[in-house]
Coordinates of C-alpha atoms and ligand atoms in Angstrom, one line a residue:
M1 CA -11.3 -23.3 6.9
E2 CA -8.5 -21.9 5.3
T3 CA -5.7 -21.7 7.1
V4 CA -2.2 -19.4 6.2
A5 CA 0.6 -22.2 5.5
P6 CA 3.3 -22.7 5.7
L7 CA 4.0 -21.8 8.9
Q8 CA 7.0 -19.6 8.1
E9 CA 4.8 -17.2 6.7
I10 CA 3.1 -16.5 9.8
I11 CA 6.6 -16.1 11.5
D12 CA 8.5 -14.3 9.1
V13 CA 5.4 -11.3 8.8
I14 CA 5.4 -11.6 12.9
K15 CA 9.1 -11.5 13.4
E16 CA 9.0 -7.9 10.8
S17 CA 5.9 -6.4 12.8
G18 CA 8.3 -6.9 15.9
G19 CA 6.1 -9.3 17.0
D20 CA 8.8 -12.2 17.6
G21 CA 7.5 -12.1 21.2
F22 CA 4.9 -14.4 20.5
K23 CA 7.5 -17.4 21.0
Y24 CA 8.0 -16.4 25.0
C25 CA 3.7 -16.6 25.7
Y26 CA 3.4 -20.0 27.4
Q27 CA -0.7 -19.8 27.6
C28 CA -1.0 -18.9 31.3
G29 CA -4.3 -17.3 30.0
L30 CA -3.9 -13.4 32.1
C31 CA -4.5 -11.7 28.4
D32 CA -8.2 -13.4 28.6
T33 CA -8.8 -12.4 31.6
V34 CA -8.1 -8.6 31.4
C35 CA -9.6 -8.6 27.8
P36 CA -13.0 -6.5 27.5
W37 CA -14.5 -9.3 24.8
N38 CA -14.7 -11.9 27.8
R39 CA -17.3 -9.8 29.2
V40 CA -19.8 -9.1 26.4
R41 CA -18.9 -12.9 25.0
S42 CA -15.7 -15.4 24.7
F43 CA -12.5 -14.1 22.9
S44 CA -9.1 -15.8 23.4
M45 CA -6.2 -14.1 22.7
R46 CA -4.3 -16.3 23.8
R47 CA -5.7 -19.5 22.0
I48 CA -4.9 -17.4 18.3
I49 CA -1.6 -16.9 20.1
R50 CA -1.4 -20.4 20.2
E51 CA -3.1 -20.9 16.4
A52 CA -0.3 -18.1 14.8
T53 CA 2.7 -20.4 17.2
F54 CA 1.8 -23.9 15.1
G55 CA 1.2 -22.3 11.8
L56 CA -2.9 -22.6 12.1
T57 CA -3.9 -18.8 11.8
D58 CA -8.0 -19.2 10.2
I59 CA -8.5 -16.2 8.2
E60 CA -11.9 -16.3 6.8
T61 CA -13.3 -15.8 11.0
E62 CA -13.2 -12.6 12.5
E63 CA -11.3 -13.5 15.1
M64 CA -8.4 -11.8 15.2
W65 CA -10.2 -8.7 14.2
R66 CA -12.2 -8.4 17.6
C67 CA -8.7 -7.1 19.2
T68 CA -9.4 -3.2 19.5
T69 CA -5.9 -2.7 20.1
C70 CA -6.7 -1.3 23.8
G71 CA -3.5 -1.9 25.5
N72 CA -4.6 -4.0 28.3
C73 CA -3.6 -7.0 28.5
P74 CA 0.2 -6.6 27.3
R75 CA 0.5 -4.4 29.9
Q76 CA -0.1 -7.7 32.3
C77 CA 1.4 -10.1 29.9
P78 CA 4.1 -11.7 32.3
R79 CA 6.6 -12.7 29.8
G80 CA 6.5 -9.4 27.9
V81 CA 4.2 -10.2 24.7
K82 CA 4.1 -7.9 22.2
I83 CA 0.5 -9.3 21.5
I84 CA -0.9 -5.9 20.0
E85 CA 1.9 -5.9 17.7
A86 CA 1.6 -9.3 17.2
G87 CA -1.9 -9.2 16.1
V88 CA -1.5 -6.5 14.1
A89 CA 1.2 -8.8 12.0
L90 CA -1.8 -11.3 11.1
R91 CA -3.6 -8.9 10.3
R92 CA -1.2 -7.6 7.5
I93 CA -1.3 -11.1 5.4
S94 CA -5.1 -11.1 5.4
T95 CA -4.4 -7.9 3.9
E96 CA -2.5 -9.3 1.5
Y97 CA -4.2 -11.7 0.5
G98 CA -7.8 -9.3 0.5
V99 CA -9.9 -11.7 2.9
F100 CA -11.8 -8.9 5.0
P101 CA -14.4 -11.8 6.7
G102 CA -18.0 -10.3 7.7
A103 CA -17.9 -7.2 10.1
V104 CA -14.4 -6.4 8.8
G105 CA -15.6 -6.3 5.3
P106 CA -16.3 -2.2 5.3
V107 CA -12.3 -1.8 6.1
K108 CA -12.0 -2.5 1.8
G109 CA -13.8 0.8 0.9
V110 CA -12.3 2.0 4.2
A111 CA -9.1 2.0 2.6
A112 CA -10.1 3.2 -1.1
S113 CA -11.4 6.4 0.6
L114 CA -8.6 6.8 2.7
L115 CA -6.1 6.7 -1.1
G116 CA -8.4 8.4 -2.5
K117 CA -9.4 11.5 -0.2
G118 CA -7.4 11.3 3.0
N119 CA -10.2 10.2 5.0
P120 CA -12.2 6.9 6.1
L121 CA -15.5 8.1 5.4
G122 CA -15.8 8.7 2.0
E123 CA -16.0 12.8 2.1
D124 CA -14.4 15.9 -0.6
R125 CA -11.5 16.4 0.0
E126 CA -12.7 19.7 -0.4
K127 CA -14.6 19.9 1.8
R128 CA -12.4 19.7 4.7
G129 CA -12.4 22.5 6.3
A130 CA -15.8 23.6 5.5
W131 CA -16.5 22.5 10.0
A132 CA -15.0 26.2 11.0
E133 CA -16.8 28.7 8.4
G134 CA -18.2 31.5 10.2
L135 CA -15.6 31.2 13.3
S136 CA -12.3 33.4 12.1
V137 CA -9.8 30.3 11.9
K138 CA -7.5 31.0 9.4
A139 CA -4.7 28.9 7.3
F140 CA -1.7 28.4 9.3
S141 CA 1.2 30.1 8.3
E142 CA 4.4 29.5 9.5
D143 CA 4.5 32.4 12.4
M144 CA 1.6 30.9 13.8
E145 CA 1.5 29.1 18.1
L146 CA 0.4 25.7 16.8
L147 CA -1.5 24.4 14.0
Y148 CA -4.6 22.9 15.4
F149 CA -5.3 19.2 13.3
P150 CA -8.9 18.7 14.2
G151 CA -8.4 15.1 12.3
C152 CA -10.9 13.0 9.9
Y153 CA -13.9 13.2 12.2
L154 CA -14.5 16.3 13.7
C155 CA -14.2 17.5 10.6
Y156 CA -16.9 15.7 9.0
D157 CA -18.7 14.1 11.4
P158 CA -21.9 16.6 12.2
R159 CA -22.1 15.1 16.2
L160 CA -18.5 16.0 15.7
K161 CA -18.0 19.3 13.6
K162 CA -19.5 20.6 17.3
V163 CA -16.1 19.7 19.3
A164 CA -14.2 21.1 16.5
R165 CA -15.7 24.6 16.2
A166 CA -16.1 24.3 20.9
T167 CA -12.4 23.6 20.3
A168 CA -12.3 27.2 17.7
A169 CA -13.7 29.1 20.3
I170 CA -11.8 28.8 22.8
L171 CA -8.7 28.8 21.5
N172 CA -10.3 32.0 20.1
K173 CA -11.1 33.2 23.0
A174 CA -7.6 32.7 24.7
G175 CA -6.5 34.4 22.1
V176 CA -4.2 31.6 20.8
N177 CA -2.0 32.4 17.5
F178 CA -3.8 29.4 15.1
G179 CA -4.1 28.4 12.0
I180 CA -5.5 24.3 10.2
L181 CA -4.2 23.1 7.1
G182 CA -8.3 22.2 5.5
E183 CA -7.4 19.7 2.5
R184 CA -3.7 19.8 2.8
E185 CA -4.6 17.0 6.1
N186 CA -5.1 13.1 5.5
C187 CA -6.1 10.7 7.8
C188 CA -3.4 11.0 10.6
G189 CA -3.8 7.2 9.4
E190 CA -3.6 5.7 13.1
S191 CA -6.7 3.0 12.1
I192 CA -5.7 1.6 9.2
R193 CA -2.2 0.1 10.0
K194 CA -3.8 -1.5 13.1
T195 CA -6.1 -3.4 10.6
G196 CA -2.7 -4.5 9.1
D197 CA -2.3 -1.8 5.7
E198 CA 1.1 -0.9 6.5
A199 CA 2.0 0.8 3.0
L200 CA -1.7 3.1 3.0
F201 CA -0.5 3.7 6.4
K202 CA 2.9 5.2 4.9
R203 CA 1.8 6.9 2.1
L204 CA -1.1 8.8 4.7
A205 CA 1.9 9.5 7.2
R206 CA 4.3 10.9 4.1
E207 CA 1.9 13.0 2.8
N208 CA 0.5 14.7 6.5
I209 CA 4.8 14.9 7.3
K210 CA 5.5 16.9 3.5
A211 CA 2.5 19.0 4.2
F212 CA 3.9 19.4 7.1
V213 CA 7.4 20.3 7.3
E214 CA 5.8 22.6 4.2
A215 CA 4.0 24.7 6.5
G216 CA 6.4 25.1 8.4
V217 CA 4.9 23.1 11.6
H218 CA 6.4 23.2 15.2
K219 CA 3.8 22.5 16.7
I220 CA 0.2 20.1 16.2
L221 CA -2.9 20.2 18.9
V222 CA -5.2 17.5 18.3
S223 CA -8.2 16.6 19.4
S224 CA -8.1 13.0 19.2
P225 CA -6.0 10.6 20.6
H226 CA -4.9 8.1 18.2
C227 CA -3.7 11.7 15.5
Y228 CA -2.0 12.4 19.1
H229 CA -0.6 9.1 19.7
T230 CA 0.8 8.3 15.9
F231 CA 2.0 11.7 15.7
K232 CA 3.6 11.2 19.0
N233 CA 4.6 8.0 18.5
E234 CA 4.7 6.8 15.1
Y235 CA 5.7 9.6 13.1
P236 CA 8.9 9.3 14.3
E237 CA 10.2 6.4 11.8
F238 CA 10.4 8.8 9.2
M239 CA 12.7 10.7 11.1
V240 CA 10.7 13.7 12.0
K241 CA 9.6 15.0 15.4
F242 CA 6.7 17.5 15.8
E243 CA 5.6 18.7 18.9
V244 CA 2.1 16.9 19.7
V245 CA -0.1 18.3 22.6
H246 CA -3.7 16.8 22.9
M247 CA -7.0 19.3 23.6
A248 CA -7.2 17.9 27.1
Q249 CA -4.0 18.7 27.9
Y250 CA -3.4 22.5 26.3
L251 CA -6.6 23.3 28.2
C252 CA -4.9 23.1 31.7
E253 CA -2.1 24.9 30.2
L254 CA -3.9 27.7 29.1
I255 CA -6.4 28.0 32.6
E256 CA -3.0 27.7 34.7
Q257 CA -0.8 30.5 32.4
G258 CA -4.2 32.7 32.4
R259 CA -5.0 32.0 28.8
L260 CA -8.8 31.1 29.7
E261 CA -10.5 32.2 32.5
L262 CA -13.3 29.9 33.5
S263 CA -16.5 31.8 33.9
G264 CA -19.6 30.4 34.9
G265 CA -20.8 27.1 36.2
Y266 CA -22.1 23.5 34.8
A267 CA -24.3 22.6 38.1
R268 CA -24.0 18.7 36.7
K269 CA -22.6 15.5 38.1
V270 CA -20.2 13.7 35.3
S271 CA -17.4 11.0 35.0
Y272 CA -14.8 10.9 32.8
H273 CA -13.6 8.3 30.4
D274 CA -10.3 7.5 29.8
P275 CA -9.6 6.5 26.6
C276 CA -7.6 4.1 25.9
Y277 CA -4.6 6.3 23.1
L278 CA -4.2 8.9 25.5
G279 CA -4.8 7.3 29.2
R280 CA -2.8 3.7 28.5
H281 CA -1.2 4.1 25.5
N282 CA -0.1 7.4 27.2
G283 CA -0.2 7.9 30.2
V284 CA -2.3 11.0 30.5
Y285 CA -4.7 10.4 32.8
D286 CA -4.3 13.8 35.3
Q287 CA -4.6 16.9 33.5
P288 CA -8.1 16.3 31.7
R289 CA -10.0 16.0 35.5
Q290 CA -7.2 18.9 36.6
V291 CA -9.6 20.7 34.2
L292 CA -12.7 19.6 34.6
K293 CA -12.1 19.6 38.5
Q294 CA -11.7 23.5 38.0
V295 CA -14.9 24.1 37.2
A296 CA -17.4 25.5 39.3
G297 CA -20.6 23.4 40.2
L298 CA -18.8 20.4 38.6
E299 CA -19.0 17.6 40.3
L300 CA -16.4 14.3 39.0
V301 CA -17.8 11.3 39.7
E302 CA -15.2 8.6 39.2
M303 CA -17.1 5.0 37.8
T304 CA -15.4 1.5 37.9
D305 CA -12.9 0.7 35.8
T306 CA -11.3 3.8 35.6
F307 CA -7.0 5.3 35.0
E308 CA -5.3 2.4 33.6
N309 CA -8.0 0.2 34.3
S310 CA -10.1 2.0 31.8
L311 CA -13.1 -0.5 29.7
C312 CA -12.4 0.6 26.0
C313 CA -15.5 2.2 23.8
G314 CA -14.9 -1.1 21.2
G315 CA -13.0 1.4 18.6
G316 CA -9.8 1.1 18.1
G317 CA -8.1 -1.3 16.3
G318 CA -9.8 -0.3 12.9
R319 CA -13.5 -1.4 15.1
I320 CA -14.4 1.9 14.4
W321 CA -15.6 0.9 10.7
M322 CA -16.8 -2.6 12.1
E323 CA -20.6 -3.1 13.0
T324 CA -20.3 -4.6 16.4
V325 CA -23.1 -6.7 17.4
K326 CA -26.3 -5.3 20.3
G327 CA -25.2 -7.0 23.3
E328 CA -21.6 -7.1 22.4
R329 CA -20.8 -3.4 22.4
F330 CA -18.2 -2.3 25.4
S331 CA -19.7 1.4 25.2
D332 CA -23.2 -0.3 26.5
L333 CA -21.0 -0.9 29.3
R334 CA -19.5 1.9 30.1
L335 CA -22.5 4.2 30.0
A336 CA -24.6 1.8 32.8
Q337 CA -21.0 1.7 34.7
A338 CA -21.6 6.1 34.2
T339 CA -25.2 5.6 34.9
A340 CA -24.6 3.6 38.4
A341 CA -22.0 6.1 39.7
G342 CA -24.3 9.2 38.8
A343 CA -23.7 10.8 36.3
Q344 CA -25.6 13.2 34.6
V345 CA -22.7 13.7 31.9
L346 CA -20.4 11.1 30.6
A347 CA -17.2 13.2 29.3
T348 CA -14.0 11.7 27.8
C349 CA -11.4 13.5 25.1
C350 CA -12.2 10.9 21.9
P351 CA -14.0 11.1 18.5
Y352 CA -14.2 6.9 18.2
C353 CA -15.9 6.9 21.8
I354 CA -18.3 10.1 21.7
T355 CA -19.0 8.2 18.4
H356 CA -19.6 4.9 20.5
F357 CA -21.4 6.5 23.5
E358 CA -23.8 8.3 21.2
E359 CA -25.2 4.9 19.7
S360 CA -25.4 3.4 23.1
R361 CA -27.2 6.0 24.4
I362 CA -29.9 6.2 21.5
G363 CA -29.9 2.8 22.6
L364 CA -31.0 3.6 26.6
E365 CA -34.6 3.1 27.6
D366 CA -34.1 7.2 28.5
S367 CA -31.9 8.1 26.3
D368 CA -32.6 12.0 27.9
A369 CA -31.4 10.3 31.4
I370 CA -27.5 11.0 30.0
E371 CA -25.9 13.1 27.7
I372 CA -22.1 12.7 26.2
K373 CA -19.4 15.8 26.0
D374 CA -16.4 16.8 24.8
I375 CA -14.2 17.7 27.5
T376 CA -14.2 21.1 24.9
E377 CA -18.4 20.8 24.7
I378 CA -18.0 21.6 28.7
I379 CA -15.9 24.1 28.8
Q380 CA -17.1 26.4 25.6
E381 CA -19.8 26.6 28.0
V382 CA -18.3 27.7 30.7
I383 CA -16.1 30.4 29.1
Ligands
LIG401 S1 -0.4 -13.4 29.2 FE1 1.2 -13.5 28.3 S2 1.9 -15.1 28.0 FE2 0.0 -15.4 28.8 S3 -1.1 -16.1 27.8 FE3 -1.4 -13.9 27.1 S4 0.1 -13.6 25.9 FE4 0.7 -15.6 26.4
LIG402 S1 -5.4 -5.3 23.4 FE1 -7.2 -5.3 24.7 S2 -8.2 -5.7 23.1 FE2 -6.9 -6.4 22.4 S3 -6.8 -9.0 23.0 FE3 -5.8 -6.9 24.8 S4 -7.1 -7.2 26.2 FE4 -7.9 -7.9 24.9

C-alpha cells in the first residue's frame, strides 16, 4: 500500500480545494447510510475522511474514486462537511502523481482526448456539429435568441445524437432563433474537474468562455445537467456570467408562452428520474414534471427515491468513464424501481443517466419491457 505522506501535503491540498471542513467531521457515519454505494456493496466515505485526517490515504485503491458526487450525503451531514470538495481534493493528489488504479485507468485517455480534441470520446473536433446535418441548424451569430450547447455526448454518441436532433426539431417548430458553435465548442469540463484535473478544467473553461465572448453569446441552452451546473455555478469563477437554461426548463417556458403546442397524445405510463446535477445540485424538480404532465394521455408514475432523494444513475464524478461491475450498478436498481412503479417509459434529461439506463435496459431479461427516453424525445413525438 502506498500512502501519501507527509500528512501536511494532504491537509494543504484539502484546504486549497475548499475541503477544509474535513476537520469538522465527528465520524457519525450518516453519510454512509445515505450513500447509494451501500445499496450495492460496502463503501465508507466516513472512513475515507478519517484516513485523510491522519494522512493515511491510499492512492492505489479505487475507493476514493467511487463517489459519484451525487450530492446526497453533504445535505445530510450534521457538521456541514464539504464532502464532495474534500473527495475531489484527494483525487487531485492522485491525478498529480498519475495514479489511476483499476477501473479508473480510462480517465488518463479521457484527459488526453479532452486536451487534444476537446471531447472525452476520442472523436474529431471537426465532426462536432455533424449531428445537425439536414436539420436547418445555423452557426450562432450575435443577433440570435440563444446559443444551443449540446455537449459532448449529444454531439457524438449515436444514441444521444437523437436527443440533440429532437431538441433542434423542437426549437425550429417553436420558431426559436438559435445557433450552435460546432467545432468551436469544447467539453464543459465539469466531470474532468471532479476527477481532480483542475488544470484541464480551467483550460476547457477558458476556451469555451473565449468562444462565447467572441461570438457574442448571452444566453446558453444546454441538454446536460453537467453543462448546466458548471456554466451556472463554476464559470462565474472566471468573472463571467451567462444566462443558462436547461432544455427541461426551456420546454416549460415555450409551452407556457404558447410558442410550443402539444397537439399529439402519448398514452404511456412514464416515470421521471431526477438527474443529480439538475435536482439535488440545482433544485430543478418541478419543470420537467410540468412538461410531462401537459402531454395528453401520459400518466406520470413516481418511483421510490425521487426529488431530493433521487437515486443516482452512477455516472457523475467521472464515473461515466469507469467500468462499474455488474451487480454494483445503481442504474440496474433504478430500472427495477421504474418497473415496480408500473412505468413503460423511464424519462430523464441527462446524457449520463440515459447512457447508464440504456446499458441496464439491454441487460434485462426482456429489454423491450421498458423504454428509456429523454423528455425532448417524448415532446418531439407530440408536436
Ligand atoms: S455525515 Fe458528516 S460528520 Fe458524519 S461522518 Fe459523514 S462527513 Fe463526518
Ligand atoms: S456524494 Fe453521493 S456517492 Fe459520494 S459519498 Fe456522498 S452519497 Fe456517496
